[in-house]
Structures are given as structure tokens and as C-alpha cells.
Amino acid sequence: MERVLKLEKMLNGIGAAPGIAIGRAIWWKQIQPVVTEETVQDIAAETAKLAAAIETATAQITELKELTAQKMGEAEAAIFDAHLTFLIDPAYTGEMKNRIESKNKNASWACKQVTTEMHTMLASLDDEYMQARADDIRDVGNRLLLILAGETPFDPKQLQAGQVVIAEELTPSDTAQFPTGLAGMVTQRGSKTAHAAIMARTLGIPAVLGLGEAIDQIENEQTVIIDGNQGQVIVNPTPAKQQEVAVEIQEQQKRQQQALETASEDAKTEDGKRIQVFANIGSPADVETALANQAEGIGLFRTEFLYLENTNWPTEEEQYEAYKQVLQAFGDKPVVIRTLDIGGDKELPYAKLPKEENPFLGHRALRFCLDEPEIFRTQLSALLRASVHGNLWIMLPMVENPAEIRAAKALLDECREALAAKQVAYAEDIPVGIMIEIPAAAIHADVLAKEVDFMSIGTNDLAQYTLAADRGNEKVAHLYDAAHPAVLKLVQMTAKAADKAGILVGMCGELAGDLALTETLVGLGLHELSMSATAIPEAKQSIRKTVTDDASKLAEAVLQLEDGEQVRDYLQSK
Amino acid sequence: MVEKTVTIKNPTGLHARPASLFIQKANGFPSTIHIIREDKEVDAKSLLGLMSLAVKQNDQITIRAEGKDAEQAVESLANFIEDLED
């Protein structure tokens, strides 16, 4: 046997989906067929070859589209419509045929040339939407070339449960074919918002993306440890390290399993105060995980996926279907759907939003929607129509003053009237609430509370605005911690204002799922916590161990500390 | 041969959804239809062709058709462009 000294190597990337896993690496590589220029005699045979390849590609993409629609929902599947359109486009496949006929060239050569030209053309346009189509055309072109070469694309059936997929980049065509039970994903390119990241979070497996050139150090069949919390990949871990991680994973699973056994019961504190534990979801595909983890409702349904994964403004029908799907799945349980929160770091290519000097303090979320009533009305109508299928609550993001709430409600009333005129049914008394994420809204919560049925604190933005620190900026990231006492004071102010007004108050930011803070959050007076589904069972356990009086005292003590680090140290020492 | 020149009024120009709808409309006519912007001419039934023109607000384009229903085609497509709002 070959004796090679294999060294443990640590590679750093971006932790894009949480969790720790260990498994064998498998490279997901699309074969790039070698294309040679040939002069052909039998032109009819060559064009027939092209036509057959187009037909096969159409069948493959249609199947992928259906598969994606089933697994991820219609909105995610829409991306394949663009692929199908290209296959019948005279400037694309039509031009390939031209090249064969006018230049006596082989089909593969014509395909490669035209694809390259179209890719260059689209990528050069000063427009993000068009640039995204450039990737689509390359995807379609590669598929045609593989079919023409008689090759089959990397067969996803080779993938097995327990493996870690290593790839340069993962496209929707790739992830749609993943089997269940994969251990994790690692990619060369990509960020937290990349398609692969969303997919990994949906599947509940860890992902480390954006490894860069370092990814080349991973070879097929090597053992890798992937830590999605820290954004680290360990290649060839020593037996001791493997043992250590295996124990950690086992403990993690055991804890989760134990918590899951009691998760179906409501979470009440020792002295009997009920705290509702909801799930945050990003698309109808997340419903299954939320239900499996016994979410008592949805505390935040982000609707951006409908907009971000679409190539244009989603129609009322598309939105209605997505909302209906989630509402039906949850029956009587509340589903809080947040209206469009675009702008800030979430760009929408087709919206052509002008660049802003300071996007986080700019024209985003509700501010944008109130200025684009047509876009907003489409969403509100879809929500109203879907409301008959379950227990819908509507939540407005980035509210700063009562006038904004009234303006949104006026639009909602207009939509109600329009639907009533068309005799379309909608639920009466849909609760309308707001997100508290601007410090002014927290400070002024007593005034805002008069206009709404519930409030939910979005800690990610609230912390960044309160602390004036961008956690994505490594020079100031250490200043960002949602557990900072100043942020927690705003949480307490909001909770007190809600209690005085007799309305529900919850939290749907990342802090809500931070198990170290659960008791403190109960002590600050929150009624509901909404988090990523997998954190729910353990959060319920923490709540059951809490006594409200002690929690209030703990919260008061925490509010006196200096910063987030002190808060975390203090809570750990308790 | 029938042709008509129109100005794009909507702020986002002729891309994304407007472009897809335009293509669908154009494909409904058997006539051969072309779009001309400045010195570039593309097939009006090709989404990629239309995208490559990168038609923006206030641009002028000429719709040219040849065939049995050329007149209706030009009329209908010109109206579509003039009615674009978003």
C-alpha cells in the first residue's frame, strides 16, 4: 500500500448554512466536451442531429422544471422557462442551424460558437438582468454540447447519502437533482445569498461557500469535516479530530432528538406562561421542515424569494399560489407574511433601482412599496385572496412612523374593495402588524402600537441601526452583536409598549433563535419567538426550564452590562 | 413591406417581461418581422435578438414586417410598445 503522509488542512470560506458534518468529498464536475471544427458533407444529417439535440434538451429541462416545482415551488422553477425560450429562439438555435447550412460546419462547432457569442453579448450589456441571462445561456449551451457529444452530464445518481458535494458553483439545474441525505456542500464561488446557500438551508445541511482557489486542495474520496457555523472545511482530519467531531455531531443529534420528542407540546415556563415558538421561512419549500420541528406557526415568511428568483415582477397569481400553499399547510395556525422587503443589500435586477449612496438608509422595503403602489397592490391582493385558505397575518417591514402604516392600510382597503367588487372572497379581520427594526420605531413603539394588531422585532436590522455597525464589514463586525444591552433595551421598550396597548409582541430576527438568550428574551417580555425551524425544539426546552420572575431579574441584570460580549459571558457563567 | 417607427416611453425600456410579451405577440403572426434600432436589425421573434438591442427609454425603434398579415402585425406591435407603462 502506498504510504503518503496526509496532512490535515484547514480551509476557510463563508459559513452559508449552519451545522457540522463529516463525510467523503465528491466533486460535482460537469464534463466540458472538446469541440473541434469540422467541415461536413451531409448538411441534412447535421441539422437533424442539432434538431434531435434540441429536442432532448427540451425534454431534460422540462423534467428539471417539474422536479424543481415539486421540490422547491413554482417560483424557483420559473428559471427554467428562460432556458426553454432560448431553445426555440431564432437568434440562438436558429443561428446554429444557419451556421451548419451556410458554412458546412458540424453541429457542435455551430453550437459552441453561437453560445459563446450570445454569452459575450449578454454579459457585456450594462444590465444585471441580462448578465444573469448570460449564465443561463451557458448552462443551456453546455447541455446541448453534452448531448451532441453523446455524453451524459454528471450523473447525480452517483451521489450518495453522507457525501459532501464539492463544486465550483452549483446551479438550480444541479441542486434540483440532489438525492436526500447529503452531508453538506462546499463551493468555490458563492455567498450567503447564493442559490446553493438557500438550498442547503432548506435541506438542513451545512454549507461552506466561497472557498476560492483553496478548493483545489480537496480531492475526491477524501474525508472532510464541514463546519457551516464557522465557515471552515477540514480536509484529511486526523483520527483524533474525526473522533472529536463525531462525538460533537452525536451530541448535537442527541440533543436535537431529545428536544424533538417533546417538541409537539406547547412551550410554557415553569410558572405557566405560554411562549409561542414559530418558524421563519423563506419559501413554501421550507414548510416541511417547519412542521417536522413542530413550529406553532410561521412568525416570518419572507416573500423576497418570489421576487429575487424571478426574472420579473411576480404576478398576483404566482404570489397567491405560494401564499396559499403555506397557509393551507398550517391550517388554523398563524402565518405571518411580511410584505416585500427589497433594497438595502437585496437587489432586484429587473426593478432597475437606482444606486443609492446609503442603501440601508434609503428607499427600501415599505418605503419603496408605498411609492410603487401598483407593485404593492399586486402583493396585497394576492395576500387577501390567499387569506381564505388559513390564518393569515400581514406584517409591514421597515416602519418608521404611523403615517406609513395608515398609508399601507389604505392600500389594503382599496384592494379589499376591488376584490369585493369582483366578488372575490377574502378573510375578514386579518391582523396587520409591523416589524420593529428601526430604533425610532422601538423608541416610539407606544405610538405605533395604536395602529397595529401585533409587533415583531427584527433584530438583524435593529442591531445594525442601533450600533451603527455593518456585520459584513470585517473592520467593524466586532461591534455588531444583537445581544448588546442597548439593543435589548429597545426590545424591552417595545415589549412594554405592546403590553400597554394589549397587543402581541414577538421577535423574528436571528437573536430569537439564539438559545443562550432565550431566558433573557422571555424576561424582557416577549410573547412569541420565531426562528429557523431546526432551533425550535431546543428553544421550547429552554422555555420550559424558565421561571418568569427569575427571567425578568436576569434581563434587568443583563441590561446593566456594558456590551454584547459581557452579556454572553454573563449568561454563560449563570 | 410595412413599417412603423415608435418611441419607447416606459422607464425600464424593452426588456424582461415586456420583451417576452413582445416576442409572444410577434410569434403570433406568420409574417417575417424585424426590429431596427440605429444600424442594427434583429428578428422580432427572437428574445435574444431583442435583448441584444438593449432598447432603453426614449429610444426609437422601427418595426418592419413582410407577409400576408404584415399590416396587422406592425399595427399590433406598435400599439403594444406605445401602451407600455412600467
mmCIF file of N, CA, C and O in Angstrom, chain A residues 422-475:
data_model
loop_
_atom_site.group_PDB
_atom_site.id
_atom_site.type_symbol
_atom_site.label_atom_id
_atom_site.label_comp_id
_atom_site.label_asym_id
_atom_site.label_seq_id
_atom_site.Cartn_x
_atom_site.Cartn_y
_atom_site.Cartn_z
ATOM 1 N N LYS A 422 -65.408 42.468 -7.434
ATOM 2 C CA LYS A 422 -65.340 41.331 -8.358
ATOM 3 C C LYS A 422 -65.876 40.062 -7.695
ATOM 4 O O LYS A 422 -65.741 38.970 -8.233
ATOM 5 N N GLN A 423 -66.430 40.237 -6.506
ATOM 6 C CA GLN A 423 -66.977 39.126 -5.718
ATOM 7 C C GLN A 423 -65.949 38.031 -5.456
ATOM 8 O O GLN A 423 -66.254 36.840 -5.500
ATOM 9 N N VAL A 424 -64.720 38.469 -5.181
ATOM 10 C CA VAL A 424 -63.675 37.522 -4.808
ATOM 11 C C VAL A 424 -63.599 37.503 -3.281
ATOM 12 O O VAL A 424 -63.598 38.565 -2.653
ATOM 13 N N ALA A 425 -63.546 36.312 -2.698
ATOM 14 C CA ALA A 425 -63.594 36.192 -1.245
ATOM 15 C C ALA A 425 -62.242 36.484 -0.597
ATOM 16 O O ALA A 425 -61.189 36.231 -1.189
ATOM 17 N N TYR A 426 -62.276 37.039 0.607
ATOM 18 C CA TYR A 426 -61.071 37.200 1.424
ATOM 19 C C TYR A 426 -61.498 37.156 2.886
ATOM 20 O O TYR A 426 -62.675 37.368 3.195
ATOM 21 N N ALA A 427 -60.561 36.846 3.772
ATOM 22 C CA ALA A 427 -60.901 36.720 5.188
ATOM 23 C C ALA A 427 -61.129 38.094 5.803
ATOM 24 O O ALA A 427 -60.470 39.065 5.435
ATOM 25 N N GLU A 428 -62.072 38.156 6.726
ATOM 26 C CA GLU A 428 -62.299 39.394 7.475
ATOM 27 C C GLU A 428 -61.263 39.442 8.594
ATOM 28 O O GLU A 428 -60.714 38.425 8.990
ATOM 29 N N ASP A 429 -61.014 40.613 9.111
ATOM 30 C CA ASP A 429 -60.179 40.768 10.312
ATOM 31 C C ASP A 429 -58.797 40.125 10.201
ATOM 32 O O ASP A 429 -58.396 39.352 11.068
ATOM 33 N N ILE A 430 -58.095 40.393 9.146
ATOM 34 C CA ILE A 430 -56.719 39.904 9.050
ATOM 35 C C ILE A 430 -55.854 40.814 9.928
ATOM 36 O O ILE A 430 -55.851 42.028 9.734
ATOM 37 N N PRO A 431 -55.141 40.238 10.911
ATOM 38 C CA PRO A 431 -54.292 41.095 11.742
ATOM 39 C C PRO A 431 -53.198 41.759 10.893
ATOM 40 O O PRO A 431 -52.596 41.116 10.041
ATOM 41 N N VAL A 432 -52.986 43.050 11.117
ATOM 42 C CA VAL A 432 -51.918 43.762 10.413
ATOM 43 C C VAL A 432 -50.912 44.230 11.454
ATOM 44 O O VAL A 432 -51.291 44.866 12.439
ATOM 45 N N GLY A 433 -49.662 43.874 11.274
ATOM 46 C CA GLY A 433 -48.641 44.243 12.249
ATOM 47 C C GLY A 433 -47.425 44.852 11.576
ATOM 48 O O GLY A 433 -47.389 45.011 10.353
ATOM 49 N N ILE A 434 -46.440 45.180 12.377
ATOM 50 C CA ILE A 434 -45.233 45.802 11.828
ATOM 51 C C ILE A 434 -43.985 45.143 12.392
ATOM 52 O O ILE A 434 -44.008 44.539 13.465
ATOM 53 N N MET A 435 -42.911 45.302 11.654
ATOM 54 C CA MET A 435 -41.620 44.877 12.171
ATOM 55 C C MET A 435 -40.996 46.069 12.872
ATOM 56 O O MET A 435 -41.089 47.194 12.393
ATOM 57 N N ILE A 436 -40.366 45.798 13.994
ATOM 58 C CA ILE A 436 -39.646 46.851 14.692
ATOM 59 C C ILE A 436 -38.175 46.620 14.388
ATOM 60 O O ILE A 436 -37.558 45.681 14.894
ATOM 61 N N GLU A 437 -37.634 47.422 13.485
ATOM 62 C CA GLU A 437 -36.221 47.253 13.115
ATOM 63 C C GLU A 437 -35.483 48.575 12.999
ATOM 64 O O GLU A 437 -34.269 48.616 12.863
ATOM 65 N N ILE A 438 -36.249 49.678 13.069
ATOM 66 C CA ILE A 438 -35.608 50.992 13.091
ATOM 67 C C ILE A 438 -35.635 51.439 14.554
ATOM 68 O O ILE A 438 -36.678 51.321 15.204
ATOM 69 N N PRO A 439 -34.517 51.917 15.105
ATOM 70 C CA PRO A 439 -34.529 52.316 16.517
ATOM 71 C C PRO A 439 -35.676 53.277 16.843
ATOM 72 O O PRO A 439 -36.316 53.153 17.886
ATOM 73 N N ALA A 440 -35.976 54.197 15.933
ATOM 74 C CA ALA A 440 -37.067 55.146 16.174
ATOM 75 C C ALA A 440 -38.385 54.418 16.425
ATOM 76 O O ALA A 440 -39.194 54.840 17.259
ATOM 77 N N ALA A 441 -38.605 53.324 15.726
ATOM 78 C CA ALA A 441 -39.853 52.578 15.884
ATOM 79 C C ALA A 441 -39.917 51.934 17.263
ATOM 80 O O ALA A 441 -40.977 51.873 17.882
ATOM 81 N N ALA A 442 -38.771 51.462 17.768
ATOM 82 C CA ALA A 442 -38.742 50.855 19.096
ATOM 83 C C ALA A 442 -38.984 51.923 20.165
ATOM 84 O O ALA A 442 -39.772 51.738 21.084
ATOM 85 N N ILE A 443 -38.317 53.057 20.006
ATOM 86 C CA ILE A 443 -38.450 54.134 20.985
ATOM 87 C C ILE A 443 -39.879 54.678 20.987
ATOM 88 O O ILE A 443 -40.442 55.035 22.005
ATOM 89 N N HIS A 444 -40.464 54.691 19.799
ATOM 90 C CA HIS A 444 -41.800 55.255 19.615
ATOM 91 C C HIS A 444 -42.875 54.162 19.561
ATOM 92 O O HIS A 444 -43.979 54.402 19.094
ATOM 93 N N ALA A 445 -42.532 52.968 20.053
ATOM 94 C CA ALA A 445 -43.432 51.822 19.913
ATOM 95 C C ALA A 445 -44.803 52.071 20.528
ATOM 96 O O ALA A 445 -45.817 51.580 20.031
ATOM 97 N N ASP A 446 -44.864 52.879 21.612
ATOM 98 C CA ASP A 446 -46.162 53.136 22.241
ATOM 99 C C ASP A 446 -47.112 53.852 21.284
ATOM 100 O O ASP A 446 -48.307 53.598 21.267
ATOM 101 N N VAL A 447 -46.555 54.723 20.448
ATOM 102 C CA VAL A 447 -47.391 55.457 19.492
ATOM 103 C C VAL A 447 -47.771 54.561 18.312
ATOM 104 O O VAL A 447 -48.920 54.522 17.879
ATOM 105 N N LEU A 448 -46.794 53.810 17.808
ATOM 106 C CA LEU A 448 -47.056 52.920 16.676
ATOM 107 C C LEU A 448 -48.051 51.822 17.047
ATOM 108 O O LEU A 448 -48.855 51.387 16.228
ATOM 109 N N ALA A 449 -47.978 51.378 18.302
ATOM 110 C CA ALA A 449 -48.816 50.258 18.759
ATOM 111 C C ALA A 449 -50.299 50.553 18.565
ATOM 112 O O ALA A 449 -51.106 49.638 18.396
ATOM 113 N N LYS A 450 -50.669 51.834 18.588
ATOM 114 C CA LYS A 450 -52.086 52.193 18.452
ATOM 115 C C LYS A 450 -52.635 51.834 17.077
ATOM 116 O O LYS A 450 -53.841 51.740 16.889
ATOM 117 N N GLU A 451 -51.737 51.695 16.098
ATOM 118 C CA GLU A 451 -52.185 51.472 14.720
ATOM 119 C C GLU A 451 -52.222 49.999 14.322
ATOM 120 O O GLU A 451 -52.670 49.674 13.241
ATOM 121 N N VAL A 452 -51.664 49.116 15.176
ATOM 122 C CA VAL A 452 -51.458 47.746 14.694
ATOM 123 C C VAL A 452 -51.981 46.669 15.643
ATOM 124 O O VAL A 452 -52.291 46.942 16.802
ATOM 125 N N ASP A 453 -52.036 45.443 15.134
ATOM 126 C CA ASP A 453 -52.502 44.300 15.918
ATOM 127 C C ASP A 453 -51.358 43.518 16.547
ATOM 128 O O ASP A 453 -51.570 42.716 17.442
ATOM 129 N N PHE A 454 -50.164 43.683 16.023
ATOM 130 C CA PHE A 454 -49.020 42.987 16.609
ATOM 131 C C PHE A 454 -47.715 43.648 16.158
ATOM 132 O O PHE A 454 -47.697 44.410 15.184
ATOM 133 N N MET A 455 -46.647 43.373 16.901
ATOM 134 C CA MET A 455 -45.334 43.891 16.535
ATOM 135 C C MET A 455 -44.333 42.740 16.626
ATOM 136 O O MET A 455 -44.442 41.875 17.489
ATOM 137 N N SER A 456 -43.367 42.741 15.721
ATOM 138 C CA SER A 456 -42.349 41.706 15.751
ATOM 139 C C SER A 456 -40.992 42.379 15.546
ATOM 140 O O SER A 456 -40.819 43.184 14.627
ATOM 141 N N ILE A 457 -40.056 42.045 16.429
ATOM 142 C CA ILE A 457 -38.770 42.737 16.402
ATOM 143 C C ILE A 457 -37.788 42.032 15.471
ATOM 144 O O ILE A 457 -37.526 40.836 15.624
ATOM 145 N N GLY A 458 -37.297 42.769 14.503
ATOM 146 C CA GLY A 458 -36.303 42.217 13.577
ATOM 147 C C GLY A 458 -34.930 42.628 14.076
ATOM 148 O O GLY A 458 -34.490 43.755 13.893
ATOM 149 N N THR A 459 -34.241 41.698 14.763
ATOM 150 C CA THR A 459 -33.013 42.104 15.458
ATOM 151 C C THR A 459 -31.825 42.359 14.533
ATOM 152 O O THR A 459 -30.924 43.095 14.903
ATOM 153 N N ASN A 460 -31.823 41.758 13.345
ATOM 154 C CA ASN A 460 -30.657 41.948 12.479
ATOM 155 C C ASN A 460 -30.501 43.411 12.094
ATOM 156 O O ASN A 460 -29.434 44.011 12.251
ATOM 157 N N ASP A 461 -31.583 44.000 11.592
ATOM 158 C CA ASP A 461 -31.516 45.405 11.217
ATOM 159 C C ASP A 461 -31.517 46.313 12.450
ATOM 160 O O ASP A 461 -30.802 47.306 12.491
ATOM 161 N N LEU A 462 -32.316 45.950 13.456
ATOM 162 C CA LEU A 462 -32.361 46.796 14.658
ATOM 163 C C LEU A 462 -30.959 46.932 15.259
ATOM 164 O O LEU A 462 -30.543 48.020 15.653
ATOM 165 N N ALA A 463 -30.218 45.833 15.298
ATOM 166 C CA ALA A 463 -28.865 45.879 15.867
ATOM 167 C C ALA A 463 -27.936 46.704 14.983
ATOM 168 O O ALA A 463 -27.161 47.528 15.471
ATOM 169 N N GLN A 464 -28.026 46.518 13.689
ATOM 170 C CA GLN A 464 -27.115 47.253 12.807
ATOM 171 C C GLN A 464 -27.390 48.754 12.841
ATOM 172 O O GLN A 464 -26.472 49.559 12.798
ATOM 173 N N TYR A 465 -28.678 49.138 12.939
ATOM 174 C CA TYR A 465 -29.008 50.564 13.002
ATOM 175 C C TYR A 465 -28.667 51.153 14.372
ATOM 176 O O TYR A 465 -28.207 52.281 14.480
ATOM 177 N N THR A 466 -28.904 50.374 15.423
ATOM 178 C CA THR A 466 -28.655 50.882 16.774
ATOM 179 C C THR A 466 -27.153 51.039 17.029
ATOM 180 O O THR A 466 -26.703 52.026 17.596
ATOM 181 N N LEU A 467 -26.395 50.036 16.584
ATOM 182 C CA LEU A 467 -24.959 50.037 16.860
ATOM 183 C C LEU A 467 -24.170 50.710 15.736
ATOM 184 O O LEU A 467 -22.953 50.884 15.841
ATOM 185 N N ALA A 468 -24.847 51.099 14.673
ATOM 186 C CA ALA A 468 -24.205 51.722 13.510
ATOM 187 C C ALA A 468 -23.008 50.891 13.041
ATOM 188 O O ALA A 468 -21.936 51.422 12.748
ATOM 189 N N ALA A 469 -23.202 49.578 13.000
ATOM 190 C CA ALA A 469 -22.119 48.693 12.574
ATOM 191 C C ALA A 469 -22.648 47.654 11.588
ATOM 192 O O ALA A 469 -23.680 47.033 11.836
ATOM 193 N N ASP A 470 -21.927 47.528 10.500
ATOM 194 C CA ASP A 470 -22.269 46.557 9.464
ATOM 195 C C ASP A 470 -21.519 45.268 9.764
ATOM 196 O O ASP A 470 -20.295 45.233 9.767
ATOM 197 N N ARG A 471 -22.255 44.183 10.024
ATOM 198 C CA ARG A 471 -21.560 42.957 10.422
ATOM 199 C C ARG A 471 -20.821 42.315 9.250
ATOM 200 O O ARG A 471 -20.010 41.417 9.435
ATOM 201 N N GLY A 472 -21.137 42.771 8.037
ATOM 202 C CA GLY A 472 -20.428 42.252 6.873
ATOM 203 C C GLY A 472 -19.090 42.941 6.660
ATOM 204 O O GLY A 472 -18.282 42.542 5.829
ATOM 205 N N ASN A 473 -18.855 44.021 7.406
ATOM 206 C CA ASN A 473 -17.600 44.759 7.288
ATOM 207 C C ASN A 473 -16.654 44.292 8.389
ATOM 208 O O ASN A 473 -16.848 44.575 9.568
ATOM 209 N N GLU A 474 -15.620 43.561 7.981
ATOM 210 C CA GLU A 474 -14.792 42.892 8.989
ATOM 211 C C GLU A 474 -14.117 43.845 9.975
ATOM 212 O O GLU A 474 -13.798 43.459 11.085
ATOM 213 N N LYS A 475 -13.940 45.105 9.555
ATOM 214 C CA LYS A 475 -13.289 46.052 10.467
ATOM 215 C C LYS A 475 -14.190 46.476 11.625
ATOM 216 O O LYS A 475 -13.709 46.908 12.662
#
